[in-house]
mmCIF file of C-alpha atoms in Angstrom:
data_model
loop_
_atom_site.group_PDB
_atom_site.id
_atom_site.type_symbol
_atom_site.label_atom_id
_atom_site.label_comp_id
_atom_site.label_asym_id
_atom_site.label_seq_id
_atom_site.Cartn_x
_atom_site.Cartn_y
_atom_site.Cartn_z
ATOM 1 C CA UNK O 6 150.896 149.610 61.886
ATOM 2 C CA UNK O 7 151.776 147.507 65.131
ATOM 3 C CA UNK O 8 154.696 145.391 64.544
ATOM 4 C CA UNK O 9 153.047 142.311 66.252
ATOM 5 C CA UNK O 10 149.978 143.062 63.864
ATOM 6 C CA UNK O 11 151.928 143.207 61.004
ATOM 7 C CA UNK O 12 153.999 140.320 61.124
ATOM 8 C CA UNK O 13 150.558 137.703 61.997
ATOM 9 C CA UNK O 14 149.810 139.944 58.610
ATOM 10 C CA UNK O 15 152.942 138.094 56.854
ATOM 11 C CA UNK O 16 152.096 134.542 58.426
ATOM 12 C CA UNK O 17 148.224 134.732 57.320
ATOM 13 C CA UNK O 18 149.485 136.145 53.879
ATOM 14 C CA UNK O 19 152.089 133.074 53.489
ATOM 15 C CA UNK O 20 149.481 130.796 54.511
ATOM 16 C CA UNK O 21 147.164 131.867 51.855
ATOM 17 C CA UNK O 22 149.358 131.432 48.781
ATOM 18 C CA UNK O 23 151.432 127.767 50.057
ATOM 19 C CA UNK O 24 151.120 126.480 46.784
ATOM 20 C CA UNK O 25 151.604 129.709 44.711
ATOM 21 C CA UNK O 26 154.940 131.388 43.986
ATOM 22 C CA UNK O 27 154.656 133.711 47.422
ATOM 23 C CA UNK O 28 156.085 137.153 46.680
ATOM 24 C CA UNK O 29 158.127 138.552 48.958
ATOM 25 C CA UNK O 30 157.807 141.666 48.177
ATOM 26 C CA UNK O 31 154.524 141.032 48.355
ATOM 27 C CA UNK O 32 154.644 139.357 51.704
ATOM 28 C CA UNK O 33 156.897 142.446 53.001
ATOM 29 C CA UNK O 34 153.374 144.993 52.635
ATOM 30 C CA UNK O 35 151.673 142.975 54.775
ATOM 31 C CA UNK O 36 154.004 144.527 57.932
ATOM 32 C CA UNK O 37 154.671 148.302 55.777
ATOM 33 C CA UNK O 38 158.341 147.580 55.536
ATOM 34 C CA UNK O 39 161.621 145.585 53.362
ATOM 35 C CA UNK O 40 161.765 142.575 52.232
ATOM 36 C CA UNK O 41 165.190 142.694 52.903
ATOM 37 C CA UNK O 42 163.715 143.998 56.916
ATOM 38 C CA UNK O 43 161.158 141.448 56.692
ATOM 39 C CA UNK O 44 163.384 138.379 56.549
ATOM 40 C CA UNK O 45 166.042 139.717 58.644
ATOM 41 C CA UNK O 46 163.111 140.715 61.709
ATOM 42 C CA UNK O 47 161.588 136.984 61.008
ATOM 43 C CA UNK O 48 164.838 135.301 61.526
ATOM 44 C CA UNK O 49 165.110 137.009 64.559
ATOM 45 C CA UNK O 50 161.138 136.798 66.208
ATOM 46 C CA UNK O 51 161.113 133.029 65.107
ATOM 47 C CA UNK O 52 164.778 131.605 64.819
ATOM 48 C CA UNK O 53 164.041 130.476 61.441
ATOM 49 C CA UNK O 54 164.516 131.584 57.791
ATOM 50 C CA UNK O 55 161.343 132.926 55.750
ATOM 51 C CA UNK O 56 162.291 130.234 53.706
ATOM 52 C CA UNK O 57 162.858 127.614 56.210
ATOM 53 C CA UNK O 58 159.077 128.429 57.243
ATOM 54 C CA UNK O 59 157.578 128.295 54.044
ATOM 55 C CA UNK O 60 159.409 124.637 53.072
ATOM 56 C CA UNK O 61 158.473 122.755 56.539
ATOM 57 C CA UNK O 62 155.148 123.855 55.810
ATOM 58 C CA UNK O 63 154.604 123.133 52.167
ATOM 59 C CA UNK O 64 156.512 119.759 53.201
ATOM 60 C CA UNK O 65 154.400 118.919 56.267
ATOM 61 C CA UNK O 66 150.816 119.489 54.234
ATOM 62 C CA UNK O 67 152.303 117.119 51.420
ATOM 63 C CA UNK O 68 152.873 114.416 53.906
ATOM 64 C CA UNK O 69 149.266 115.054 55.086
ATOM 65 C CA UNK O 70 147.999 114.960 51.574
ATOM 66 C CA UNK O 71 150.237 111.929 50.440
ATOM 67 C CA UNK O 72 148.567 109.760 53.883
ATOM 68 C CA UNK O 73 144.741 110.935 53.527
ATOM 69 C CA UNK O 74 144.208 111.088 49.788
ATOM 70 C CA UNK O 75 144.926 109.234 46.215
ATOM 71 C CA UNK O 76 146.828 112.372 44.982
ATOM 72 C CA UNK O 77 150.080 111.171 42.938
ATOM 73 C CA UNK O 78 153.248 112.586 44.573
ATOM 74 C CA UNK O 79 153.841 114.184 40.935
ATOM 75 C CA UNK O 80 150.669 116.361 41.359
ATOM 76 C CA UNK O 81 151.411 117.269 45.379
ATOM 77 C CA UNK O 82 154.984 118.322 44.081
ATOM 78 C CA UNK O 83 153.744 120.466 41.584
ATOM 79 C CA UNK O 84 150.937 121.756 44.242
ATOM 80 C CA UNK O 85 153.896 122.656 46.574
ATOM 81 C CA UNK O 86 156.377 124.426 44.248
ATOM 82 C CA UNK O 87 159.014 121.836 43.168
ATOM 83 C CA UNK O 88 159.421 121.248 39.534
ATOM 84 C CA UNK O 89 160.540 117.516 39.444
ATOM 85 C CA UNK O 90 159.384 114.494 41.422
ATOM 86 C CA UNK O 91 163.008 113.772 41.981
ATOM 87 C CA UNK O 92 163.737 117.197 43.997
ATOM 88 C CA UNK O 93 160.609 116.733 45.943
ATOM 89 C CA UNK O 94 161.394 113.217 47.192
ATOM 90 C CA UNK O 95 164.940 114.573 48.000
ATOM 91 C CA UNK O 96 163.109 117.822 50.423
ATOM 92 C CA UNK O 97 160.485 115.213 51.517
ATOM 93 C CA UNK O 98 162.585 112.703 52.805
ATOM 94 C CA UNK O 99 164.843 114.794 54.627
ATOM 95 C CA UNK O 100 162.109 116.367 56.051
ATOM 96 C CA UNK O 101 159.519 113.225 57.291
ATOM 97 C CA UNK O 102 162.561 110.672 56.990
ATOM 98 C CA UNK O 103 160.391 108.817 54.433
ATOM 99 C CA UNK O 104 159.689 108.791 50.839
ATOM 100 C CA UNK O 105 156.674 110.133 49.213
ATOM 101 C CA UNK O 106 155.513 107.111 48.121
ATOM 102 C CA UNK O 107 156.236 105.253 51.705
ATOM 103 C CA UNK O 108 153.559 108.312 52.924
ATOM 104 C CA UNK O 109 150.924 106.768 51.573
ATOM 105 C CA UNK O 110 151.184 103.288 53.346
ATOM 106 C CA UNK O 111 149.398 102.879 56.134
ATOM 107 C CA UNK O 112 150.627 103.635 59.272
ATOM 108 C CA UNK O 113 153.320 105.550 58.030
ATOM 109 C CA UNK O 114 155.384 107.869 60.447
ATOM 110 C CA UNK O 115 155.385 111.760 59.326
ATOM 111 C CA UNK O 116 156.151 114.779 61.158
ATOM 112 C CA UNK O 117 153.846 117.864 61.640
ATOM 113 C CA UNK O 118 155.115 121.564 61.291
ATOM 114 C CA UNK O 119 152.349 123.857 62.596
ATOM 115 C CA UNK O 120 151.331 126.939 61.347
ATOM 116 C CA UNK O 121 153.007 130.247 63.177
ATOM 117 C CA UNK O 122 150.836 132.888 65.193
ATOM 118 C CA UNK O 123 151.911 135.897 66.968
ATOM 119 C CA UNK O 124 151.445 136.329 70.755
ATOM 120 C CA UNK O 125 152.512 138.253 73.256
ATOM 121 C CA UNK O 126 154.393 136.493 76.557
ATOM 122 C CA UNK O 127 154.247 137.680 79.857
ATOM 123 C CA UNK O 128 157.492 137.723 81.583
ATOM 124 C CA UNK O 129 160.019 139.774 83.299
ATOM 125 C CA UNK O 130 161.280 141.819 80.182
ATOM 126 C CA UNK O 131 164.592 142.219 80.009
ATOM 127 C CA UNK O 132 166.703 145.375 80.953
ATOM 128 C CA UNK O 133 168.201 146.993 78.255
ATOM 129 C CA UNK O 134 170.578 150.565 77.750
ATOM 130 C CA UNK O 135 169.222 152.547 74.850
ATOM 131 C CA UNK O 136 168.571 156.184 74.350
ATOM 132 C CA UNK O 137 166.590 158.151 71.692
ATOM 133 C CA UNK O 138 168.830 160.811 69.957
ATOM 134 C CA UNK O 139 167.794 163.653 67.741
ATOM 135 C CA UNK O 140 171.025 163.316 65.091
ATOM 136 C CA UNK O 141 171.626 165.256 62.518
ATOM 137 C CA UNK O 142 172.853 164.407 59.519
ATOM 138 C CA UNK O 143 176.425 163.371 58.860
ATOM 139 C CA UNK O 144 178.918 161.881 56.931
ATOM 140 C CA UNK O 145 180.953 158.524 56.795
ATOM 141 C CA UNK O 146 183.691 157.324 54.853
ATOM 142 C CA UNK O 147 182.537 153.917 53.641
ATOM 143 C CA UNK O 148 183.640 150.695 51.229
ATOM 144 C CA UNK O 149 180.543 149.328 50.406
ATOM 145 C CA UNK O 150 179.667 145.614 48.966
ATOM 146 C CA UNK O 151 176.327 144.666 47.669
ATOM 147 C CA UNK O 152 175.021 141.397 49.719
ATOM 148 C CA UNK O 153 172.660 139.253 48.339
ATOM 149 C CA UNK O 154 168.901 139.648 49.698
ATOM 150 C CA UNK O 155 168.314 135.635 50.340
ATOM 151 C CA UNK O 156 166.786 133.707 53.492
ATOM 152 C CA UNK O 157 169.804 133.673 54.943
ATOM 153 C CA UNK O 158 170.475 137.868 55.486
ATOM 154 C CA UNK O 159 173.543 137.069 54.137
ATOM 155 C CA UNK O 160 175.220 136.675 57.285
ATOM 156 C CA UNK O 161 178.109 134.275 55.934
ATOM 157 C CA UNK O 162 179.010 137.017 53.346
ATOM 158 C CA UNK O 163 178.985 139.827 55.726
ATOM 159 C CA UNK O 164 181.430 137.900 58.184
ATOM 160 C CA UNK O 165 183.818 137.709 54.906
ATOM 161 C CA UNK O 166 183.411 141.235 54.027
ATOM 162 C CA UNK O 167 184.722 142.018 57.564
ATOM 163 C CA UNK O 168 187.600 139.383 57.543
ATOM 164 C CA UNK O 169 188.704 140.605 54.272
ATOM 165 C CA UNK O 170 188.616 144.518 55.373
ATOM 166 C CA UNK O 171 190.489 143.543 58.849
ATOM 167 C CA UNK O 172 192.885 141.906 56.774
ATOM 168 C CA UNK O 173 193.438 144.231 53.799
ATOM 169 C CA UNK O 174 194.116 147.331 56.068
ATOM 170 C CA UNK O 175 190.606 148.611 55.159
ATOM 171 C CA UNK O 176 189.470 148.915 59.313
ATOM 172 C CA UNK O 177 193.011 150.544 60.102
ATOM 173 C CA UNK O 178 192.104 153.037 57.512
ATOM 174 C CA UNK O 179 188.880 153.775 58.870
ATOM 175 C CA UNK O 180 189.852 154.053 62.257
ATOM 176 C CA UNK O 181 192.850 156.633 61.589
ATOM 177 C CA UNK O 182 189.975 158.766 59.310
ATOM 178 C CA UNK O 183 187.098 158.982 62.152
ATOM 179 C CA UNK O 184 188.070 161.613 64.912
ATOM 180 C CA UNK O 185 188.352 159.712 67.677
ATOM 181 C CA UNK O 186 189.377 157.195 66.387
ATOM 182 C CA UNK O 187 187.787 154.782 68.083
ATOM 183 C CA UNK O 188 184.300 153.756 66.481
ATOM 184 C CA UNK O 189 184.018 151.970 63.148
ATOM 185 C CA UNK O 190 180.346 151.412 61.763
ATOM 186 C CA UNK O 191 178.974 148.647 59.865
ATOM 187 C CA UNK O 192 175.704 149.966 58.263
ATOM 188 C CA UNK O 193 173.332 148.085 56.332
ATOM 189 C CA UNK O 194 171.035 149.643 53.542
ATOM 190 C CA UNK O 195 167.695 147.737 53.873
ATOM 191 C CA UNK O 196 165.445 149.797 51.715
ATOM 192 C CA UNK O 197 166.694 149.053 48.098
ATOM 193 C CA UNK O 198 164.566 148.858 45.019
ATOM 194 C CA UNK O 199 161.713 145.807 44.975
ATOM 195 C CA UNK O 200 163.668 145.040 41.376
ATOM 196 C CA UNK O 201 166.490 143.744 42.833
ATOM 197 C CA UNK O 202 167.488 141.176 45.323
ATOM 198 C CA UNK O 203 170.523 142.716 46.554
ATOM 199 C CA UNK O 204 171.341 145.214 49.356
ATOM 200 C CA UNK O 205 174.475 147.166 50.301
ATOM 201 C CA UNK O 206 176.685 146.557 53.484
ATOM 202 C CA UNK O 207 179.188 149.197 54.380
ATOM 203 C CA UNK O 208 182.351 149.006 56.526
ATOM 204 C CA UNK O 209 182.575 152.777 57.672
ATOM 205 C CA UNK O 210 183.495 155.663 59.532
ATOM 206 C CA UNK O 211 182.055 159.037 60.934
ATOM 207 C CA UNK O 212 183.877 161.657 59.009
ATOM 208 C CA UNK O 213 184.369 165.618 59.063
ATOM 209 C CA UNK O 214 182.732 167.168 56.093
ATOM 210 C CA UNK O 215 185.287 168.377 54.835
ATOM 211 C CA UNK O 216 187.050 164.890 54.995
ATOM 212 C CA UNK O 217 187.862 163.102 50.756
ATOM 213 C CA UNK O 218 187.465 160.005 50.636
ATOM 214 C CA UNK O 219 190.352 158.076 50.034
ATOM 215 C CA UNK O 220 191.271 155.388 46.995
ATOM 216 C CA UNK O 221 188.806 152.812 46.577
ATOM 217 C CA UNK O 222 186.507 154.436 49.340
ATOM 218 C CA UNK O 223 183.177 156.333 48.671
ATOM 219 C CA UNK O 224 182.191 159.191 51.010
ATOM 220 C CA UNK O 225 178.174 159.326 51.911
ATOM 221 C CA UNK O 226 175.102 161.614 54.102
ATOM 222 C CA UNK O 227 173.692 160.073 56.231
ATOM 223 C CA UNK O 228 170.281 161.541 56.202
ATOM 224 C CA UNK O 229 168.994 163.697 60.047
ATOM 225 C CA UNK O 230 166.575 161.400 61.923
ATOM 226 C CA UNK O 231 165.590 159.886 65.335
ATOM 227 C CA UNK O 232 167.844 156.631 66.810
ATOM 228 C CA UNK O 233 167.189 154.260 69.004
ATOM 229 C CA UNK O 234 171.030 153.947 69.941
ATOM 230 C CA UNK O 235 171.108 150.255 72.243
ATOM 231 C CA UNK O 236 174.344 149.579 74.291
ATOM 232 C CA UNK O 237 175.218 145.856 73.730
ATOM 233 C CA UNK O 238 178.022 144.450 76.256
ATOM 234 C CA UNK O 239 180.022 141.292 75.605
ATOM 235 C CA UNK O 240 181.763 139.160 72.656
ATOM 236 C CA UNK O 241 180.850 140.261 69.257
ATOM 237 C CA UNK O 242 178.784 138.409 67.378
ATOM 238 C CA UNK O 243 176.773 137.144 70.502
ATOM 239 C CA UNK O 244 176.250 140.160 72.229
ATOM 240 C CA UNK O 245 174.672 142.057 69.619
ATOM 241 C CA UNK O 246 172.727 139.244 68.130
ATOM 242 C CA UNK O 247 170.977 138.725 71.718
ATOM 243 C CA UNK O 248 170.447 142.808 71.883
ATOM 244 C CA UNK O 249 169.136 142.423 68.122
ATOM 245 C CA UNK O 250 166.542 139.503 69.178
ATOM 246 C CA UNK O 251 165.331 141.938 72.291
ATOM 247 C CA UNK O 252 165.220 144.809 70.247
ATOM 248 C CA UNK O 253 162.362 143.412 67.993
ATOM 249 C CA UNK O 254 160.641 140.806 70.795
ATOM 250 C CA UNK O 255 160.219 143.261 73.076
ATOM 251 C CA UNK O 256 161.037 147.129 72.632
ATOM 252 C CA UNK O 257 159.328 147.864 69.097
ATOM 253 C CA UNK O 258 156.128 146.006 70.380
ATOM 254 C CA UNK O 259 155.756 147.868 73.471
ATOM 255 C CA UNK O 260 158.052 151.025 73.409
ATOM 256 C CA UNK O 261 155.590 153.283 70.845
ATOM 257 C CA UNK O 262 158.520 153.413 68.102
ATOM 258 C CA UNK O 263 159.047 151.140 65.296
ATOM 259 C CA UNK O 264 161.838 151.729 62.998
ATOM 260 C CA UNK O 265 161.573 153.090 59.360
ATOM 261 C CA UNK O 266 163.310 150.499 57.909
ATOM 262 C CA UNK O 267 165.813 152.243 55.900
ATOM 263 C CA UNK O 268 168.836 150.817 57.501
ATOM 264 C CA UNK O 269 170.595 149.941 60.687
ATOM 265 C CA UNK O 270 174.087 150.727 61.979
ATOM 266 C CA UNK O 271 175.885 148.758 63.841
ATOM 267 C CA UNK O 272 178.875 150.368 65.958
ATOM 268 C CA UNK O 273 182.434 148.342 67.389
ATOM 269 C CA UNK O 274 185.368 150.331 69.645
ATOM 270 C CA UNK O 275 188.477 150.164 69.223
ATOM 271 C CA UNK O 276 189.144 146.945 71.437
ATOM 272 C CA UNK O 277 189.288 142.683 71.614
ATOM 273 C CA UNK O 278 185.550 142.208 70.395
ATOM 274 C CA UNK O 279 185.684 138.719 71.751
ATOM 275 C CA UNK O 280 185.946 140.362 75.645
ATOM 276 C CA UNK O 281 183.055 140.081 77.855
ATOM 277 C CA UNK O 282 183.157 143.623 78.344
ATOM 278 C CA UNK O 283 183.395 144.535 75.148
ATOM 279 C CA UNK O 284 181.187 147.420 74.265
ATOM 280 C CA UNK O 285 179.112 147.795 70.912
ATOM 281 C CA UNK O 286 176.060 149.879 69.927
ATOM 282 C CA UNK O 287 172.690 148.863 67.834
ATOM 283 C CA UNK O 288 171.429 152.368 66.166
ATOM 284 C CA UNK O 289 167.811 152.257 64.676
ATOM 285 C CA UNK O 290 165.873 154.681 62.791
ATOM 286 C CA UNK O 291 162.798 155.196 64.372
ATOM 287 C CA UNK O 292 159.206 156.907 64.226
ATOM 288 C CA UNK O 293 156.665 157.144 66.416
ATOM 289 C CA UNK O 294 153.773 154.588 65.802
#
């Protein structure tokens, strides 16, 4: 399925189902991949949360409701998902800067949050190093944490996970178990079971075979597939964020690859990641479309 396709797929699907319980899982079909992939690729495309989305949306057709109709604001919060009058007016008044019950006074001041579509823009594209690489499969040395699968990708949680590993010797570990010993890999594990709404990170390391794991370390395969490896140059997180945002605005849409959503690693060097030559590398599993 094209990507561009299958993300107006998610928007039209949310759309339908604003005042039901939406399904993420549900709402992840609609593009063929995650939900974990689905709300980490929307945050990027749209600089918003999934969440964010659905709540100025739900909020903004209230406030139409409220000023056009006789509905009670106990009915149009039930209609929109929130279970008390008192949590609605809290969401709506943040939102519009009025109450509910100001809404329906004439003349009343509320703000619009229009629906999402998908386009294309013309521009000048931006230049970007990547390569495709035929890998096969390999092993890390890895301390894994499970993240929670929210609006947010967890990105908070991961930035403590790395803190605490700089901190508790975990990196210097790593980095004296790889060969070079200059790469450390942060992978995330997208594809995890619909049942759950977790997913693992990983701190981790390209190991030898041969290599045990040591204390309080697991030692994993990493399975033979195609990568889209991206070179990212400059302060970490920027840097990589930006390469993320191009990598799923522009080269999945037009390149004839989109990625198979099982995870994503992310590789730092040995070196001050706050330099604006620091180097860094995106790698994506990828198929042909």
């Amino acid at each position: 399925m094209d990507w561009l396709t299958g993300m107006q797929n998610v928007i039209n699907y949310i759309e339908d189902h604003l005042t039901e319980e939406i399904d993420y899982n549900e709402a992840a079909k609609q593009a063929a991949c995650s939900s974990f992939y689905l709300q980490k690729i929307f945050s990027i495309v749209f600089d918003m949360t999934l969440g964010d989305y659905i709540r100025n949306r739900r909020l903004s057709l209230a406030g139409n409701e409220l000023s056009v109709s006789q509905s009670k604001v106990i009915d149009v919060a039930l209609k929109y998902g929130y279970e008390s009058p008192e949590s609605f007016s809290r969401a709506f008044s943040k939102f519009h800067g009025i109450t509910p019950s100001e809404a329906k006074k004439d003349g009343s001041k509320l703000k619009f949050f229009p629906r999402f579509y998908v386009k294309i823009t013309l521009g000048k594209g931006t230049v970007m190093g990547y390569k495709i690489v035929e890998k096969e499969s390999f092993y890390v040395v890895e301390k894994s944490e499970p993240q929670k699968r929210d609006d947010a990708i967890s990105v908070p949680s991961i930035q403590d996970f790395w803190e605490r590993a700089y901190n508790n010797g975990t990196v210097r570990t790593l980095f004296d178990i790889t060969p070079d010993r200059k790469r450390i890999l942060g992978i995330c594990y997208g594809n995890m079971s619909h049942e759950t709404d977790m997913f693992n990170y990983s701190v981790a390391a390209i190991c030898d075979k041969e290599t045990v794991a040591p204390e309080g370390f697991c030692k994993s395969e990493i399975p033979a597939r195609t990568w889209a490896v991206f070179e990212c140059i400059g302060p970490i997180p920027d840097a990589m964020q930006g390469m993320w945002e191009t990598i799923v605005s522009e080269f999945f849409p037009s390149s004839g690859y989109c990625p198979t959503y099982e995870m994503d690693i992310e590789i730092y060097t040995n070196g001050d990641r706050k330099s604006s030559d620091y180097r860094s590398e995106i790698w994506v599993p990828i198929k042909k479309k």
